[in-house]
Amino acid sequence: MNIDNLNSILIDVFKEIGNIGSGNAATALASIIDKKIDMAVPQVNILEFKHVTDILGGGEIPVVGIYFELDGDIEGNILFILNIDSAVNLVNILFNRQKENKENKELEDMDMSALSEIGNILAASYVNSLSSLTGLTLKISVPSISIDMAGAILSVPAIEFGQLGDKVLFIETQFEEDDKLVIGDLFLIPKMDSFKKILEKLGVSYGNN
Amino acid sequence: MEIIKVGMADLAVAKSPHKLITLGLGSCIGIVLYDSVYKIGGLAHIMLPSSKEIRNNSNKAKFADTAIDILIDKMLSLGAKKNNIRAKIAGGSQMFSFNSKSDVLKIGERNANASRKKLSECRIPIICEDCGGNYGRTIELNTKDGSLLVRTIGYGTKII
């Protein structure tokens, strides 16, 4: 199977995988912060490397990235990305802080730890629903968090793909809190051989792809 | 003056007074070559150490070994002289840390080593470098004087 010639049925299957996984993750997020969370239709992004850094609005934009290794029957990565404002708003909601703190854009250790944990819960609910859908055993690593340029953070999954081909495949879902205080992106980045396993388990024929 | 943007697994060359920029280097390496006599610069944003380890290696700008060769050729065809060329490298950080067996996460270090090795094989001296750490870098080469601006989030900005 090659990323360059995926047909539209397969793309739809990937979207649906993203939908089921991130649907559960959105529900989890909504119940943690007790706010309504909207979720966009998942996007399947197939990009050349030189465009990877642009997908979050520019390679230099500071973001919080929470990264997981996905292990077990399928391998890959899960990456949860928040822009800095969203990350600050999210921890403020979580810790029930007043809005006066809003000018304070510094994230402290406690905040980082809370963000890692939120990422952990989202990633776990994502893979749990994938796992019950496919019957595959999936495990995630402990979270690793980094605040840095979007391009630098996205280079990590891009390099994984770089070993196999010249394009990257991200299944991306955007979350939005009701008042638009928190906007985040959740990426599922499976290795290409793992796709075959998912498709076989779902009974989808991938033909000559 | 133009600012030429170099993406991931991409490379470009330029003459003075243009600038070459690459945004958000993580574990990738920005390899900068500069001929100070003819004021010609080149920038490659490589992702992986060696084209020999990978089967699908058609994109030459992706690997340290092949990208450096092409970059030199392109600079020579713009009028640079091999003996004048000096190198600067930046990037190669480790963005996320895991206690895992996967050496993909140590790719930054391997990229930096491969770039140094290839440059020494090509007899191009590295005059300075800014590699390692756990943070991203944006680099901008000014082909007027060969200065390289390194911008980070939280680790300051410097010119090397």
Tab-separated table of C-alpha atoms in Angstrom:
chain	number	residue	atom	x	y	z
A	1	MET	CA	0.000	0.000	0.000
A	2	ASN	CA	1.330	3.371	-0.966
A	3	ILE	CA	0.368	6.785	0.358
A	4	ASP	CA	0.620	8.293	-3.099
A	5	ASN	CA	-2.322	6.425	-4.553
A	6	LEU	CA	-4.890	5.908	-1.854
A	7	ASN	CA	-8.374	5.755	-3.260
A	8	SER	CA	-11.286	7.739	-1.881
A	9	ILE	CA	-12.816	4.732	-0.124
A	10	LEU	CA	-9.670	4.259	1.928
A	11	ILE	CA	-9.543	7.941	2.738
A	12	ASP	CA	-13.129	7.650	3.987
A	13	VAL	CA	-12.191	4.691	6.138
A	14	PHE	CA	-9.356	6.707	7.683
A	15	LYS	CA	-11.712	9.599	8.305
A	16	GLU	CA	-14.129	7.262	10.023
A	17	ILE	CA	-11.356	5.862	12.182
A	18	GLY	CA	-10.493	9.421	13.135
A	19	ASN	CA	-14.136	10.166	13.775
A	20	ILE	CA	-14.678	7.305	16.159
A	21	GLY	CA	-11.435	7.842	18.032
A	22	SER	CA	-11.689	11.567	18.374
A	23	GLY	CA	-15.413	11.432	19.148
A	24	ASN	CA	-14.571	9.574	22.317
A	25	ALA	CA	-11.648	11.863	23.024
A	26	ALA	CA	-13.892	14.931	22.648
A	27	THR	CA	-16.403	13.448	25.073
A	28	ALA	CA	-13.606	12.824	27.552
A	29	LEU	CA	-12.349	16.393	27.221
A	30	ALA	CA	-15.869	17.776	27.634
A	31	SER	CA	-16.407	15.871	30.853
A	32	ILE	CA	-13.010	16.887	32.305
A	33	ILE	CA	-13.553	20.599	31.848
A	34	ASP	CA	-17.336	20.446	32.046
A	35	LYS	CA	-17.817	22.498	28.882
A	36	LYS	CA	-19.312	21.794	25.529
A	37	ILE	CA	-16.764	20.655	22.965
A	38	ASP	CA	-17.344	20.803	19.234
A	39	MET	CA	-15.440	18.556	16.926
A	40	ALA	CA	-14.777	19.129	13.250
A	41	VAL	CA	-15.016	16.347	10.668
A	42	PRO	CA	-11.612	14.646	10.716
A	43	GLN	CA	-9.285	15.505	7.888
A	44	VAL	CA	-6.954	13.095	6.226
A	45	ASN	CA	-3.917	15.139	5.307
A	46	ILE	CA	-1.504	13.675	2.823
A	47	LEU	CA	1.324	16.124	2.481
A	48	GLU	CA	4.724	16.510	0.983
A	49	PHE	CA	7.343	17.199	3.615
A	50	LYS	CA	7.942	20.730	2.516
A	51	HIS	CA	4.328	21.590	3.329
A	52	VAL	CA	4.221	19.824	6.683
A	53	THR	CA	5.376	22.830	8.663
A	54	ASP	CA	2.548	24.972	7.313
A	55	ILE	CA	-0.422	22.938	8.506
A	56	LEU	CA	-0.675	24.579	11.905
A	57	GLY	CA	-0.507	28.067	10.479
A	58	GLY	CA	3.256	28.426	10.133
A	59	GLY	CA	6.438	26.626	11.114
A	60	GLU	CA	7.401	29.120	13.786
A	61	ILE	CA	4.135	29.364	15.702
A	62	PRO	CA	4.636	28.304	19.319
A	63	VAL	CA	2.499	25.326	20.256
A	64	VAL	CA	2.242	22.780	23.027
A	65	GLY	CA	2.743	19.275	21.685
A	66	ILE	CA	1.946	16.156	23.677
A	67	TYR	CA	3.347	13.117	21.999
A	68	PHE	CA	2.653	9.398	22.440
A	69	GLU	CA	4.045	6.284	20.943
A	70	LEU	CA	1.393	3.843	19.850
A	71	ASP	CA	2.369	0.245	20.273
A	72	GLY	CA	0.870	-3.231	20.204
A	73	ASP	CA	-0.823	-4.670	17.112
A	74	ILE	CA	-0.407	-1.414	15.258
A	75	GLU	CA	2.359	1.124	15.570
A	76	GLY	CA	2.470	4.824	15.143
A	77	ASN	CA	2.101	8.024	17.102
A	78	ILE	CA	-0.550	10.202	18.589
A	79	LEU	CA	0.113	13.895	18.850
A	80	PHE	CA	-2.138	16.394	20.609
A	81	ILE	CA	-1.389	20.006	19.743
A	82	LEU	CA	-2.697	23.173	21.372
A	83	ASN	CA	-1.676	26.701	20.610
A	84	ILE	CA	-0.251	28.550	23.588
A	85	ASP	CA	-3.384	30.611	24.268
A	86	SER	CA	-5.544	27.494	24.240
A	87	ALA	CA	-3.169	25.712	26.580
A	88	VAL	CA	-3.272	28.610	29.046
A	89	ASN	CA	-7.066	28.804	28.842
A	90	LEU	CA	-7.384	25.074	29.280
A	91	VAL	CA	-5.361	24.979	32.502
A	92	ASN	CA	-7.176	28.077	33.765
A	93	ILE	CA	-10.502	26.302	33.260
A	94	LEU	CA	-9.144	23.166	34.833
A	95	PHE	CA	-7.770	24.856	37.926
A	96	ASN	CA	-10.752	27.155	38.150
A	97	ARG	CA	-8.551	30.238	37.949
A	98	GLN	CA	-9.899	33.716	37.428
A	99	LYS	CA	-9.569	35.571	34.190
A	100	GLU	CA	-7.116	38.076	35.717
A	101	ASN	CA	-4.501	35.436	35.252
A	102	LYS	CA	-5.109	35.601	31.560
A	103	GLU	CA	-2.219	37.966	30.892
A	104	ASN	CA	0.058	35.468	32.434
A	105	LYS	CA	0.965	33.298	29.462
A	106	GLU	CA	3.665	31.410	31.305
A	107	LEU	CA	2.977	27.746	31.807
A	108	GLU	CA	4.319	26.430	35.075
A	109	ASP	CA	5.372	22.880	35.907
A	110	MET	CA	1.998	22.161	37.417
A	111	ASP	CA	0.297	23.385	34.232
A	112	MET	CA	2.547	21.264	32.038
A	113	SER	CA	1.779	18.256	34.144
A	114	ALA	CA	-1.955	18.916	33.879
A	115	LEU	CA	-1.707	19.320	30.106
A	116	SER	CA	0.204	16.030	29.822
A	117	GLU	CA	-2.520	14.337	31.793
A	118	ILE	CA	-5.264	15.776	29.609
A	119	GLY	CA	-3.340	14.603	26.564
A	120	ASN	CA	-3.043	11.222	28.174
A	121	ILE	CA	-6.773	10.931	28.751
A	122	LEU	CA	-7.573	12.052	25.194
A	123	ALA	CA	-5.060	9.700	23.624
A	124	ALA	CA	-6.229	6.813	25.773
A	125	SER	CA	-9.891	7.322	24.881
A	126	TYR	CA	-8.897	7.596	21.219
A	127	VAL	CA	-7.037	4.304	21.171
A	128	ASN	CA	-9.605	2.579	23.384
A	129	SER	CA	-12.333	3.214	20.854
A	130	LEU	CA	-10.038	2.179	18.017
A	131	SER	CA	-9.208	-0.942	19.906
A	132	SER	CA	-12.812	-1.917	20.574
A	133	LEU	CA	-13.710	-1.191	16.960
A	134	THR	CA	-10.976	-3.329	15.485
A	135	GLY	CA	-10.330	-5.876	18.221
A	136	LEU	CA	-6.648	-5.006	18.016
A	137	THR	CA	-4.549	-4.607	21.133
A	138	LEU	CA	-3.217	-1.063	21.369
A	139	LYS	CA	-1.022	0.545	23.972
A	140	ILE	CA	0.191	4.076	24.380
A	141	SER	CA	3.395	5.229	26.004
A	142	VAL	CA	3.579	7.807	28.760
A	143	PRO	CA	3.133	11.327	27.393
A	144	SER	CA	6.042	13.515	26.456
A	145	ILE	CA	5.343	17.229	26.322
A	146	SER	CA	7.152	20.018	24.534
A	147	ILE	CA	6.435	23.697	23.975
A	148	ASP	CA	8.057	24.807	20.797
A	149	MET	CA	7.738	25.813	17.155
A	150	ALA	CA	5.045	23.921	15.255
A	151	GLY	CA	7.533	22.896	12.576
A	152	ALA	CA	9.970	21.436	15.073
A	153	ILE	CA	7.252	19.403	16.766
A	154	LEU	CA	5.783	18.126	13.510
A	155	SER	CA	9.242	17.134	12.311
A	156	VAL	CA	9.159	14.224	14.747
A	157	PRO	CA	6.336	12.283	13.052
A	158	ALA	CA	7.501	13.518	9.645
A	159	ILE	CA	10.877	11.859	10.133
A	160	GLU	CA	9.136	8.582	10.920
A	161	PHE	CA	7.426	8.782	7.552
A	162	GLY	CA	10.609	9.954	5.894
A	163	GLN	CA	12.075	6.509	6.311
A	164	LEU	CA	9.371	5.020	4.117
A	165	GLY	CA	8.414	7.569	1.532
A	166	ASP	CA	8.092	11.171	0.551
A	167	LYS	CA	4.738	11.986	2.014
A	168	VAL	CA	3.134	12.125	5.439
A	169	LEU	CA	-0.329	10.983	6.373
A	170	PHE	CA	-2.022	12.630	9.350
A	171	ILE	CA	-5.557	11.943	10.498
A	172	GLU	CA	-6.393	15.262	12.086
A	173	THR	CA	-9.368	16.317	14.178
A	174	GLN	CA	-9.889	19.809	15.438
A	175	PHE	CA	-11.598	20.421	18.769
A	176	GLU	CA	-13.174	23.637	19.817
A	177	GLU	CA	-14.516	24.599	23.165
A	178	ASP	CA	-17.868	26.402	22.985
A	179	ASP	CA	-16.460	29.886	23.650
A	180	LYS	CA	-13.491	29.177	21.381
A	181	LEU	CA	-11.194	29.422	24.382
A	182	VAL	CA	-9.610	26.101	23.638
A	183	ILE	CA	-8.807	24.906	20.142
A	184	GLY	CA	-6.743	21.790	19.737
A	185	ASP	CA	-5.682	19.330	17.075
A	186	LEU	CA	-5.391	15.647	17.617
A	187	PHE	CA	-3.283	13.713	15.126
A	188	LEU	CA	-3.222	9.990	14.615
A	189	ILE	CA	-0.107	9.077	12.706
A	190	PRO	CA	-0.002	5.340	12.049
A	191	LYS	CA	2.852	3.602	10.298
A	192	MET	CA	1.823	2.488	6.835
A	193	ASP	CA	2.089	-1.270	7.497
A	194	SER	CA	-0.271	-0.774	10.397
A	195	PHE	CA	-2.944	0.503	8.034
A	196	LYS	CA	-3.173	-2.868	6.397
A	197	LYS	CA	-3.879	-4.486	9.752
A	198	ILE	CA	-6.618	-1.977	10.528
A	199	LEU	CA	-8.190	-2.436	7.111
A	200	GLU	CA	-8.048	-6.215	7.315
A	201	LYS	CA	-9.675	-6.147	10.724
A	202	LEU	CA	-12.421	-3.889	9.423
A	203	GLY	CA	-12.951	-6.115	6.412
A	204	VAL	CA	-12.104	-3.375	3.935
A	205	SER	CA	-10.428	-4.521	0.763
A	206	TYR	CA	-7.513	-2.342	-0.189
A	207	GLY	CA	-6.912	-4.030	-3.538
A	208	ASN	CA	-3.727	-3.133	-5.256
A	209	ASN	CA	-3.096	-0.119	-3.153
B	1	MET	CA	15.946	41.422	-1.599
B	2	GLU	CA	14.039	38.190	-1.582
B	3	ILE	CA	13.594	35.759	1.292
B	4	ILE	CA	13.626	32.234	-0.059
B	5	LYS	CA	11.858	29.715	2.142
B	6	VAL	CA	13.247	26.213	2.333
B	7	GLY	CA	10.791	23.540	3.527
B	8	MET	CA	11.431	20.189	5.128
B	9	ALA	CA	13.407	17.858	2.835
B	10	ASP	CA	14.079	20.762	0.528
B	11	LEU	CA	17.067	22.876	-0.513
B	12	ALA	CA	17.834	26.123	-2.288
B	13	VAL	CA	20.741	28.338	-3.268
B	14	ALA	CA	20.907	32.117	-3.627
B	15	LYS	CA	23.220	35.003	-4.420
B	16	SER	CA	23.650	38.200	-2.435
B	17	PRO	CA	21.513	40.064	-1.333
B	18	HIS	CA	18.861	37.391	-0.968
B	19	LYS	CA	18.177	35.482	2.226
B	20	LEU	CA	17.535	31.793	2.743
B	21	ILE	CA	15.305	30.766	5.619
B	22	THR	CA	13.986	27.542	7.086
B	23	LEU	CA	11.387	27.542	9.855
B	24	GLY	CA	11.116	25.250	12.838
B	25	LEU	CA	14.039	22.866	12.605
B	26	GLY	CA	13.498	20.099	15.121
B	27	SER	CA	15.473	16.911	14.773
B	28	CYS	CA	16.210	17.900	11.197
B	29	ILE	CA	19.446	19.694	10.346
B	30	GLY	CA	19.847	22.940	8.473
B	31	ILE	CA	23.050	22.684	6.469
B	32	VAL	CA	24.291	26.072	5.388
B	33	LEU	CA	27.073	26.497	2.843
B	34	TYR	CA	28.556	29.857	1.947
B	35	ASP	CA	31.167	31.180	-0.452
B	36	SER	CA	32.307	34.462	1.069
B	37	VAL	CA	34.215	35.565	-2.045
B	38	TYR	CA	31.362	35.318	-4.528
B	39	LYS	CA	28.686	35.776	-1.835
B	40	ILE	CA	26.724	32.689	-2.783
B	41	GLY	CA	24.849	30.682	-0.189
B	42	GLY	CA	22.992	27.394	-0.009
B	43	LEU	CA	20.639	25.908	2.557
B	44	ALA	CA	19.408	22.327	2.874
B	45	HIS	CA	16.838	21.111	5.413
B	46	ILE	CA	17.608	17.414	5.781
B	47	MET	CA	15.544	14.880	7.718
B	48	LEU	CA	17.583	11.685	7.747
B	49	PRO	CA	21.276	10.802	7.972
B	50	SER	CA	21.848	8.536	5.015
B	51	SER	CA	20.207	7.668	1.704
B	52	LYS	CA	21.942	4.317	1.844
B	53	GLU	CA	19.853	3.106	4.782
B	54	ILE	CA	16.538	3.754	3.065
B	55	ARG	CA	15.065	2.046	0.049
B	56	ASN	CA	12.861	4.864	-1.131
B	57	ASN	CA	15.495	7.551	-1.584
B	58	SER	CA	14.375	9.481	-4.634
B	59	ASN	CA	14.125	12.815	-2.790
B	60	LYS	CA	17.790	13.710	-2.557
B	61	ALA	CA	17.200	16.756	-0.375
B	62	LYS	CA	15.920	14.509	2.414
B	63	PHE	CA	19.271	12.956	3.327
B	64	ALA	CA	22.460	14.498	4.676
B	65	ASP	CA	24.735	12.679	2.224
B	66	THR	CA	22.870	13.341	-1.012
B	67	ALA	CA	21.650	16.837	-0.118
B	68	ILE	CA	25.178	18.130	0.490
B	69	ASP	CA	26.339	16.888	-2.928
B	70	ILE	CA	23.463	18.611	-4.696
B	71	LEU	CA	23.871	21.782	-2.694
B	72	ILE	CA	27.541	22.016	-3.665
B	73	ASP	CA	26.736	21.388	-7.350
B	74	LYS	CA	24.046	24.043	-7.350
B	75	MET	CA	26.355	26.557	-5.747
B	76	LEU	CA	29.121	25.802	-8.232
B	77	SER	CA	26.721	26.340	-11.104
B	78	LEU	CA	25.826	29.744	-9.638
B	79	GLY	CA	29.529	30.594	-9.768
B	80	ALA	CA	30.839	29.588	-6.352
B	81	LYS	CA	34.295	28.027	-5.957
B	82	LYS	CA	34.609	24.842	-3.977
B	83	ASN	CA	37.666	26.052	-2.025
B	84	ASN	CA	35.792	29.094	-0.767
B	85	ILE	CA	32.887	27.171	0.648
B	86	ARG	CA	32.460	27.017	4.417
B	87	ALA	CA	29.673	25.325	6.340
B	88	LYS	CA	27.484	26.040	9.338
B	89	ILE	CA	25.015	23.554	10.720
B	90	ALA	CA	22.096	23.915	13.132
B	91	GLY	CA	19.280	21.759	14.471
B	92	GLY	CA	19.425	18.113	15.454
B	93	SER	CA	17.556	18.484	18.701
B	94	GLN	CA	15.497	15.897	20.508
B	95	MET	CA	12.005	17.307	20.809
B	96	PHE	CA	10.444	14.561	22.906
B	97	SER	CA	12.087	12.178	25.310
B	98	PHE	CA	11.068	8.600	25.941
B	99	ASN	CA	12.794	5.733	27.646
B	100	SER	CA	12.266	3.644	24.604
B	101	LYS	CA	14.346	1.421	22.432
B	102	SER	CA	13.376	3.368	19.356
B	103	ASP	CA	16.368	5.213	17.976
B	104	VAL	CA	14.093	7.413	15.888
B	105	LEU	CA	13.985	9.825	18.798
B	106	LYS	CA	17.761	10.111	18.781
B	107	ILE	CA	17.636	10.919	15.106
B	108	GLY	CA	18.761	14.499	15.722
B	109	GLU	CA	22.148	13.396	16.950
B	110	ARG	CA	22.530	10.924	14.087
B	111	ASN	CA	21.602	13.630	11.599
B	112	ALA	CA	24.225	15.971	13.026
B	113	ASN	CA	26.920	13.301	12.951
B	114	ALA	CA	26.077	12.311	9.382
B	115	SER	CA	26.201	15.950	8.271
B	116	ARG	CA	29.621	16.470	9.882
B	117	LYS	CA	30.955	13.295	8.329
B	118	LYS	CA	29.740	14.123	4.845
B	119	LEU	CA	31.067	17.684	5.027
B	120	SER	CA	34.482	16.435	6.078
B	121	GLU	CA	34.461	13.934	3.200
B	122	CYS	CA	33.764	16.862	0.883
B	123	ARG	CA	36.587	18.804	2.588
B	124	ILE	CA	34.289	21.608	3.601
B	125	PRO	CA	35.223	23.019	7.014
B	126	ILE	CA	32.431	23.620	9.511
B	127	ILE	CA	33.114	27.035	10.988
B	128	CYS	CA	30.362	26.930	13.584
B	129	GLU	CA	27.387	24.934	14.634
B	130	ASP	CA	24.403	25.082	16.940
B	131	CYS	CA	23.132	21.539	17.378
B	132	GLY	CA	21.446	19.452	20.023
B	133	GLY	CA	19.245	20.402	22.935
B	134	ASN	CA	15.514	19.850	23.063
B	135	TYR	CA	14.193	22.911	21.294
B	136	GLY	CA	13.367	24.022	17.768
B	137	ARG	CA	15.269	26.549	15.694
B	138	THR	CA	14.546	28.845	12.792
B	139	ILE	CA	17.614	29.766	10.774
B	140	GLU	CA	18.160	32.528	8.267
B	141	LEU	CA	21.233	32.912	6.103
B	142	ASN	CA	22.140	36.375	4.934
B	143	THR	CA	24.063	35.908	1.691
B	144	LYS	CA	25.514	39.441	1.931
B	145	ASP	CA	27.905	38.445	4.688
B	146	GLY	CA	27.274	34.758	5.407
B	147	SER	CA	25.872	35.432	8.872
B	148	LEU	CA	23.395	32.916	10.159
B	149	LEU	CA	20.591	34.034	12.438
B	150	VAL	CA	19.328	31.327	14.806
B	151	ARG	CA	15.961	32.023	16.424
B	152	THR	CA	14.423	29.898	19.182
B	153	ILE	CA	11.511	29.999	21.577
B	154	GLY	CA	12.819	30.497	25.087
B	155	TYR	CA	16.497	30.024	24.212
B	156	GLY	CA	17.109	33.403	22.656
B	157	THR	CA	18.265	34.575	19.276
B	158	LYS	CA	21.848	34.628	18.122
B	159	ILE	CA	23.974	35.136	15.071
B	160	ILE	CA	26.574	32.530	14.329
